[in-house]
CSV table of N, CA, C and O in Angstrom, one decimal:
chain,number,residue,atom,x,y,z
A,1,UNK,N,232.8,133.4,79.5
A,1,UNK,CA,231.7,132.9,80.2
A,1,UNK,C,231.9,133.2,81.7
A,1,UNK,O,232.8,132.7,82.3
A,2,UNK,N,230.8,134.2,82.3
A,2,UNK,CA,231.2,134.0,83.9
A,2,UNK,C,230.5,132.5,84.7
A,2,UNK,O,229.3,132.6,84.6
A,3,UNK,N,230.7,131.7,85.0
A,3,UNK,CA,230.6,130.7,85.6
A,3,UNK,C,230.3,130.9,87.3
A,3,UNK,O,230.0,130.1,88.1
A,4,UNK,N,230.7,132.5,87.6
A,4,UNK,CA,230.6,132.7,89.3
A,4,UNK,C,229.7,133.4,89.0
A,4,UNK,O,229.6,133.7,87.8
A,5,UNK,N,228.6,134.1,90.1
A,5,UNK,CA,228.3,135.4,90.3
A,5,UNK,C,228.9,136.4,91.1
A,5,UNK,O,228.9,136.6,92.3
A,6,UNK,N,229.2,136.9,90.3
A,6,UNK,CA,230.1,138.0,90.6
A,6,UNK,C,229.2,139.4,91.2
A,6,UNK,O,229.2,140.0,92.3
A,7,UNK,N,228.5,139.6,90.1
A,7,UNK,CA,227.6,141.0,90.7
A,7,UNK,C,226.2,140.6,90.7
A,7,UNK,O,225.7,139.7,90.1
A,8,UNK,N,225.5,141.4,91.4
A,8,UNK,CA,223.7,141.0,91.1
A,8,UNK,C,223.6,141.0,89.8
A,8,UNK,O,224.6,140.9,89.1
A,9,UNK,N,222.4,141.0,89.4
A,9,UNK,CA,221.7,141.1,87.9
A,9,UNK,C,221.5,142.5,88.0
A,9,UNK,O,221.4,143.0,89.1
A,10,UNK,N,221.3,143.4,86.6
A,10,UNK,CA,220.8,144.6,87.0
A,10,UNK,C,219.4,144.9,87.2
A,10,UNK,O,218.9,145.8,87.7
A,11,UNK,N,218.9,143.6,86.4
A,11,UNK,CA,217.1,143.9,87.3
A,11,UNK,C,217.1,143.5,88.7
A,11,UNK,O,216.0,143.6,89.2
A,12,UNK,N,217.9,143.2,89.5
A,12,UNK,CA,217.9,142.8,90.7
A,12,UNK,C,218.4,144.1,91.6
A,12,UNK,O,218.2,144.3,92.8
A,13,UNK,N,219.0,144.9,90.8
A,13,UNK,CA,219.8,145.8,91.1
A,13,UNK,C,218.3,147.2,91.5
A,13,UNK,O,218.0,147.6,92.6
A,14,UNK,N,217.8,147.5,90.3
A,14,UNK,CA,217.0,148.3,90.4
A,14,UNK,C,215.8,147.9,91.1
A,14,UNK,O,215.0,148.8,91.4
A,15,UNK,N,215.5,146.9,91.3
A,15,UNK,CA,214.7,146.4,92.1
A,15,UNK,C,214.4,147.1,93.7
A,15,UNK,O,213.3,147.5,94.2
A,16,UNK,N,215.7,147.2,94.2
A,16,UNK,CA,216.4,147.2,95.6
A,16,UNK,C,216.7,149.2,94.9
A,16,UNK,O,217.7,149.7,94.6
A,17,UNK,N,215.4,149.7,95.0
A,17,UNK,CA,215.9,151.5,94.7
A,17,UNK,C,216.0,152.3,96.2
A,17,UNK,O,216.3,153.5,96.2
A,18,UNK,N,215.7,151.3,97.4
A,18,UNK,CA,216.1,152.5,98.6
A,18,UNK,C,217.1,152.7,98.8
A,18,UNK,O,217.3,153.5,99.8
A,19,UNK,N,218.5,152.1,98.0
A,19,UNK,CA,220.1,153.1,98.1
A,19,UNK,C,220.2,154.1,97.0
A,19,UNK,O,221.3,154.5,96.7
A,20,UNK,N,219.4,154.5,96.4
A,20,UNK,CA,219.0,155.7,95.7
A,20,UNK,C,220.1,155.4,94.2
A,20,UNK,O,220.7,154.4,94.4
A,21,UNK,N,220.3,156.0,93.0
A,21,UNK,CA,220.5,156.0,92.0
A,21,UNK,C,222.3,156.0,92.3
A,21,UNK,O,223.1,155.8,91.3
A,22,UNK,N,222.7,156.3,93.3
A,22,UNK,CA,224.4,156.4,93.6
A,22,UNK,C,224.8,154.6,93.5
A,22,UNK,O,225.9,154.2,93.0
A,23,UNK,N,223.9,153.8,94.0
A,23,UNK,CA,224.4,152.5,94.1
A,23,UNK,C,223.9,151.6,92.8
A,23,UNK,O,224.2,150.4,92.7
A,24,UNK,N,223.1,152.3,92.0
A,24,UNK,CA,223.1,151.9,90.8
A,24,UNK,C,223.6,152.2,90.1
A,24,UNK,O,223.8,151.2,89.4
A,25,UNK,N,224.2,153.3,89.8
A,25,UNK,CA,225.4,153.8,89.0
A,25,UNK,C,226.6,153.1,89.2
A,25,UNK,O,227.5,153.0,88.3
A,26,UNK,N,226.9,152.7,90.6
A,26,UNK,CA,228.1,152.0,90.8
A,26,UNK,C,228.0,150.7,89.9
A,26,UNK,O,228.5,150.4,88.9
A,27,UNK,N,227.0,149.9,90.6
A,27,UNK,CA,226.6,148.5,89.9
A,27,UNK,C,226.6,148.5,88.2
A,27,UNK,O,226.8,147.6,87.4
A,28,UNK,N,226.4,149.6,88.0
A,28,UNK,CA,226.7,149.5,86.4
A,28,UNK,C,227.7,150.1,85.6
A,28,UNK,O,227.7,150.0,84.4
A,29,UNK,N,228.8,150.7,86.5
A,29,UNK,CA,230.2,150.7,86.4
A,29,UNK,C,230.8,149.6,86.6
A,29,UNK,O,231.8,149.1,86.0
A,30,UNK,N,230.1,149.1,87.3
A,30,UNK,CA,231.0,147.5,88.0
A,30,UNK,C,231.2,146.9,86.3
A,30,UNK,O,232.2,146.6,85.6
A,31,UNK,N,229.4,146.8,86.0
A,31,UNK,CA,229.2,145.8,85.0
A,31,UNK,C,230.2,146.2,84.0
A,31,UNK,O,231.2,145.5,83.8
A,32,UNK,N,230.1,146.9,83.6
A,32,UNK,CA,230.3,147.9,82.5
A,32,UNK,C,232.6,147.2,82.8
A,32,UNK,O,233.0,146.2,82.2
A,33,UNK,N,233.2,147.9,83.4
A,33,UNK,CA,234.3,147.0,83.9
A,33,UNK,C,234.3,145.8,83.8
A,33,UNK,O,235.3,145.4,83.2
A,34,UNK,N,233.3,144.6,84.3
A,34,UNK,CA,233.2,143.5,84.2
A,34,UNK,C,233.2,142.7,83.0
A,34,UNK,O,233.7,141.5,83.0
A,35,UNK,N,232.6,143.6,81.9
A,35,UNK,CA,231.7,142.8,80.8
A,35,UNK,C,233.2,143.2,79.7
A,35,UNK,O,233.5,142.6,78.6
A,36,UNK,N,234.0,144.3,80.3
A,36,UNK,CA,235.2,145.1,79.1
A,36,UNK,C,236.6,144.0,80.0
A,36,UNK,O,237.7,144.2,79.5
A,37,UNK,N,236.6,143.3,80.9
A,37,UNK,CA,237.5,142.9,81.5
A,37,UNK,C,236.7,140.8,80.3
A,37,UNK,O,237.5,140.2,79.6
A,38,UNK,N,236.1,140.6,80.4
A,38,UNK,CA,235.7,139.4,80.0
A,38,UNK,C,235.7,139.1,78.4
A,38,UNK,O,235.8,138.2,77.6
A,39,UNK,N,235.5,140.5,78.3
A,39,UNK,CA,236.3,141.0,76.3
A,39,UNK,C,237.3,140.5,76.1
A,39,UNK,O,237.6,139.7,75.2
A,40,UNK,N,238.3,141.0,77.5
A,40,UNK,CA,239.5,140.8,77.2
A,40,UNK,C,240.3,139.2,77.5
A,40,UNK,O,241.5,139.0,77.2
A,41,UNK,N,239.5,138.5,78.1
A,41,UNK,CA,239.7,137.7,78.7
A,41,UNK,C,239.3,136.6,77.3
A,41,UNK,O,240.1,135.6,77.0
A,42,UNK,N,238.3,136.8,76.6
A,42,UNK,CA,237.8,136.0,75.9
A,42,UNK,C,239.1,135.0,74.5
A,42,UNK,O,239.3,133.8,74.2
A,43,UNK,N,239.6,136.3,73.8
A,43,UNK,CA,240.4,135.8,73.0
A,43,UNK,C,241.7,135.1,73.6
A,43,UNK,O,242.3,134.5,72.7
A,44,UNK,N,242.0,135.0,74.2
A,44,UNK,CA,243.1,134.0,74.9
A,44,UNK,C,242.5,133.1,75.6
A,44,UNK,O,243.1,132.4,76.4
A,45,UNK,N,241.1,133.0,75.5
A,45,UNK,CA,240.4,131.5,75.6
A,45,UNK,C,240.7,131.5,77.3
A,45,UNK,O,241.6,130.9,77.8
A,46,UNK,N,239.7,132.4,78.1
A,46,UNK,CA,240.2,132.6,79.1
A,46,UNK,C,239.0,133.0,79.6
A,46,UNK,O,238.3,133.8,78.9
A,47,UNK,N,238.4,132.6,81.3
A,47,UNK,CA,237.2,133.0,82.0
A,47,UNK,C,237.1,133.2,83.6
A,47,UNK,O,237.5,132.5,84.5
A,48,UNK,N,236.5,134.3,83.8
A,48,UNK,CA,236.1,133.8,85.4
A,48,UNK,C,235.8,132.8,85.9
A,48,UNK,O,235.6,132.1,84.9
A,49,UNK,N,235.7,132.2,86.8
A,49,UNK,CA,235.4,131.1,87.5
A,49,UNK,C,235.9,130.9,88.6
A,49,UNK,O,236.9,131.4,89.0
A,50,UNK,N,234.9,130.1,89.5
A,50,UNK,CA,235.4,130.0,91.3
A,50,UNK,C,236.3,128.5,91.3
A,50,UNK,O,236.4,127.7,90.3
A,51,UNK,N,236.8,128.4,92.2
A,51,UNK,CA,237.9,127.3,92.6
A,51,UNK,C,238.2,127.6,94.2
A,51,UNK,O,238.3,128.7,94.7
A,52,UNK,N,238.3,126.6,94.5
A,52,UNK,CA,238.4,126.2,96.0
A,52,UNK,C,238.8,127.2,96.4
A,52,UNK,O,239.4,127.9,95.5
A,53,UNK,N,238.9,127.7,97.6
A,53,UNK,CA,240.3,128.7,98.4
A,53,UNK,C,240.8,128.0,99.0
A,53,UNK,O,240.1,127.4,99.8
A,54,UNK,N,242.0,127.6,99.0
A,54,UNK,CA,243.0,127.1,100.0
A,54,UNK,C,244.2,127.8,99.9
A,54,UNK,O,244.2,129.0,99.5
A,55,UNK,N,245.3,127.0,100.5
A,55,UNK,CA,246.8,127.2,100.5
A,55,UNK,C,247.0,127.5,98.7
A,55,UNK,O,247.5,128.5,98.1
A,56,UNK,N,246.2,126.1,98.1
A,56,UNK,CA,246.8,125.9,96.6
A,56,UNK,C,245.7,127.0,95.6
A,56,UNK,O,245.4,126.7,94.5
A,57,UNK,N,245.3,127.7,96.2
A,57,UNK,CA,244.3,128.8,95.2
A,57,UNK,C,245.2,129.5,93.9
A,57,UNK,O,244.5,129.7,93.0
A,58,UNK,N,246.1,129.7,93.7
A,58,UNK,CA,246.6,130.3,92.7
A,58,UNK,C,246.7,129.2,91.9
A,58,UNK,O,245.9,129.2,90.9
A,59,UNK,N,247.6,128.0,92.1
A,59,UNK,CA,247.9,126.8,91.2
A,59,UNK,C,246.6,125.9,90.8
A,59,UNK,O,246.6,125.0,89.9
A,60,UNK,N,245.5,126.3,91.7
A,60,UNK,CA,244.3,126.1,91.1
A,60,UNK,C,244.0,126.1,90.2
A,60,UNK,O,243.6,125.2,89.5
A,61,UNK,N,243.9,127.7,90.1
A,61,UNK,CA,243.5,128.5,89.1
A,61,UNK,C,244.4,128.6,87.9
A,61,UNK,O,244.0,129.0,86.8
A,62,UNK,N,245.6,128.4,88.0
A,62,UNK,CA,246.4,128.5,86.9
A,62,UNK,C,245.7,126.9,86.2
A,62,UNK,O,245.0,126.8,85.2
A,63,UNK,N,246.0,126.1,87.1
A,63,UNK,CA,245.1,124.2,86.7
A,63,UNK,C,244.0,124.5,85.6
A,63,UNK,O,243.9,124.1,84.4
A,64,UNK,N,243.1,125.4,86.5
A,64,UNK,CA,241.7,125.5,85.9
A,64,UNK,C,242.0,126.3,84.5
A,64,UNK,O,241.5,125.9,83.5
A,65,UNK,N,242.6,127.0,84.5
A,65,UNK,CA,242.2,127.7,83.1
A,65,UNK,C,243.3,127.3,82.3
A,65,UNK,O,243.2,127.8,81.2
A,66,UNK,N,244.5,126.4,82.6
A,66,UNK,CA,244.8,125.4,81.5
A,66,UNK,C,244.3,124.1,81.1
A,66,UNK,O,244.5,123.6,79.9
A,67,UNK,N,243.8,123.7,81.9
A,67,UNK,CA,243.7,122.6,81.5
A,67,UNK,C,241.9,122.5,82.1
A,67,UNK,O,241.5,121.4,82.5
A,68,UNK,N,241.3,123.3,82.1
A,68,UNK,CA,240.3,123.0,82.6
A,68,UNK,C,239.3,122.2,83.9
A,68,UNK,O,238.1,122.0,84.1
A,69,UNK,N,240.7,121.7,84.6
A,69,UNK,CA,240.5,121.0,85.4
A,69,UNK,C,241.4,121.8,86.6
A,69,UNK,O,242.6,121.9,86.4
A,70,UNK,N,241.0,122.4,87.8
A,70,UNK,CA,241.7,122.6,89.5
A,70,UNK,C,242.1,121.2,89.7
A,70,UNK,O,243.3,121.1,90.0
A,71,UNK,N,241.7,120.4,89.7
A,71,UNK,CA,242.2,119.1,90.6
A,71,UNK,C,243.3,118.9,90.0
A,71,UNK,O,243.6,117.8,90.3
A,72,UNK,N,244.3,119.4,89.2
A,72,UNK,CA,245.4,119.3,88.6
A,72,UNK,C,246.6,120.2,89.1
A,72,UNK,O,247.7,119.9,88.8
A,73,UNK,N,246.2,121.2,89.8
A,73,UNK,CA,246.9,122.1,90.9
A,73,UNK,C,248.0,121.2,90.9
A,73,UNK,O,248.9,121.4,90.0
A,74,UNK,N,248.1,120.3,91.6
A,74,UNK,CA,249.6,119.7,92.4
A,74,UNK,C,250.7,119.4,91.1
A,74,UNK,O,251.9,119.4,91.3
A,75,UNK,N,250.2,119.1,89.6
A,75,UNK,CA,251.3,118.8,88.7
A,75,UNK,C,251.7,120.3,88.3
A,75,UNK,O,252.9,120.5,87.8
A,76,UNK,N,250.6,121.5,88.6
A,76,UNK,CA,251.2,122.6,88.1
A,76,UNK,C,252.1,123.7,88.9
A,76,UNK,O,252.7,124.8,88.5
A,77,UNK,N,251.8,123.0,90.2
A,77,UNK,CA,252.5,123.7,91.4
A,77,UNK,C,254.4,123.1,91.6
A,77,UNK,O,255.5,123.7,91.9
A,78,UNK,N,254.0,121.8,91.3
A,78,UNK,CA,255.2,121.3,91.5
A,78,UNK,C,256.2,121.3,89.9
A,78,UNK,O,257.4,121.1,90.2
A,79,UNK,N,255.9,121.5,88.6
A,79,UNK,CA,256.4,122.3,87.6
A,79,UNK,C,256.8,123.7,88.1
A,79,UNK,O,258.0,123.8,88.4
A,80,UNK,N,256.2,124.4,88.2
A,80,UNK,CA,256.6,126.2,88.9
A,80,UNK,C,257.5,125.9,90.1
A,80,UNK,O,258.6,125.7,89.7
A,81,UNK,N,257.4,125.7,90.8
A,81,UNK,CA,258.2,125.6,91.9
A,81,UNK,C,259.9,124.7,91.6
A,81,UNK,O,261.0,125.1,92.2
A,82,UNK,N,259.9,123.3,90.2
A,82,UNK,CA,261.1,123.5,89.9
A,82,UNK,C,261.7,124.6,88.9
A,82,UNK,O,262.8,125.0,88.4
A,83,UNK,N,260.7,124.8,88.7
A,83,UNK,CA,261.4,126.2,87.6
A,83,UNK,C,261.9,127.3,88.3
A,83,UNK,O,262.8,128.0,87.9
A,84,UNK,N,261.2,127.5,89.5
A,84,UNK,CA,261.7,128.8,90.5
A,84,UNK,C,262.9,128.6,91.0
A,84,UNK,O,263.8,129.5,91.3
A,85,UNK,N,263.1,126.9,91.2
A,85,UNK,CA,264.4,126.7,91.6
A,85,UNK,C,265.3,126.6,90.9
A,85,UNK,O,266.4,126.9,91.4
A,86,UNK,N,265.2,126.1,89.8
A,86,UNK,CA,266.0,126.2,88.8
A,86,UNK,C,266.9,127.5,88.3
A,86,UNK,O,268.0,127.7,87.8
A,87,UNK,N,265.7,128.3,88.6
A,87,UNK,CA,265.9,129.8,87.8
A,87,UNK,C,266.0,130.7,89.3
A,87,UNK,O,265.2,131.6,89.7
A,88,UNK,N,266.6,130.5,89.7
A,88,UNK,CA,266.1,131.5,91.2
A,88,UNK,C,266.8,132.8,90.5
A,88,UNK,O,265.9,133.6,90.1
A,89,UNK,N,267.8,133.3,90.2
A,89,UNK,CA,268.2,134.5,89.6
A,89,UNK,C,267.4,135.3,88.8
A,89,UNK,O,267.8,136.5,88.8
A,90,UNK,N,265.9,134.9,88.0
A,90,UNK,CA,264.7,135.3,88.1
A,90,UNK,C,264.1,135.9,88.5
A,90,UNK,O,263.3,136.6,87.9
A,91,UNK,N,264.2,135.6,90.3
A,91,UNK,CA,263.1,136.0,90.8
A,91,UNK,C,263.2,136.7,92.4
A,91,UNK,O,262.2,137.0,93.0
């Protein structure tokens, strides 16, 4: 499920024909990438989605697609971070 907008629609796309058929073809490479990236994404129960930008944007996003919740960032930031220390020879 994409949950952001990522790219126009493609009726939105051909709509807008004064960048001539070069920027439609891109837009539908995009998709075309987009839709084979969300394939892949799918069976490991896995999605696009927006989440805050901050400092904590990665642990966000790790938050969000485990547990379906970002506001969870801080239990999953501070797990990684003792594991990094634990394990520094890792990394």
């Amino acid at each position: 499920v994409n949950d952001g907008a990522v790219l126009p629609p493609l009726s939105e796309a051909k709509k807008k024909k004064k960048g001539s058929n070069n920027n439609l073809d891109k837009i539908q490479k995009q998709q075309s990438k987009l839709s084979e990236f969300l394939s892949q994404l799918k069976p490991l129960n896995l999605s696009i989605r927006l989440v805050i930008s901050d400092i904590n944007t990665l642990f966000r996003a790790i938050a969000d697609q485990l547990s379906g919740n970002e506001s969870n960032h801080y239990q999953y930031r501070k797990e990684i971070i003792e594991y990094m220390g634990s394990n520094m020879d890792e990394f």
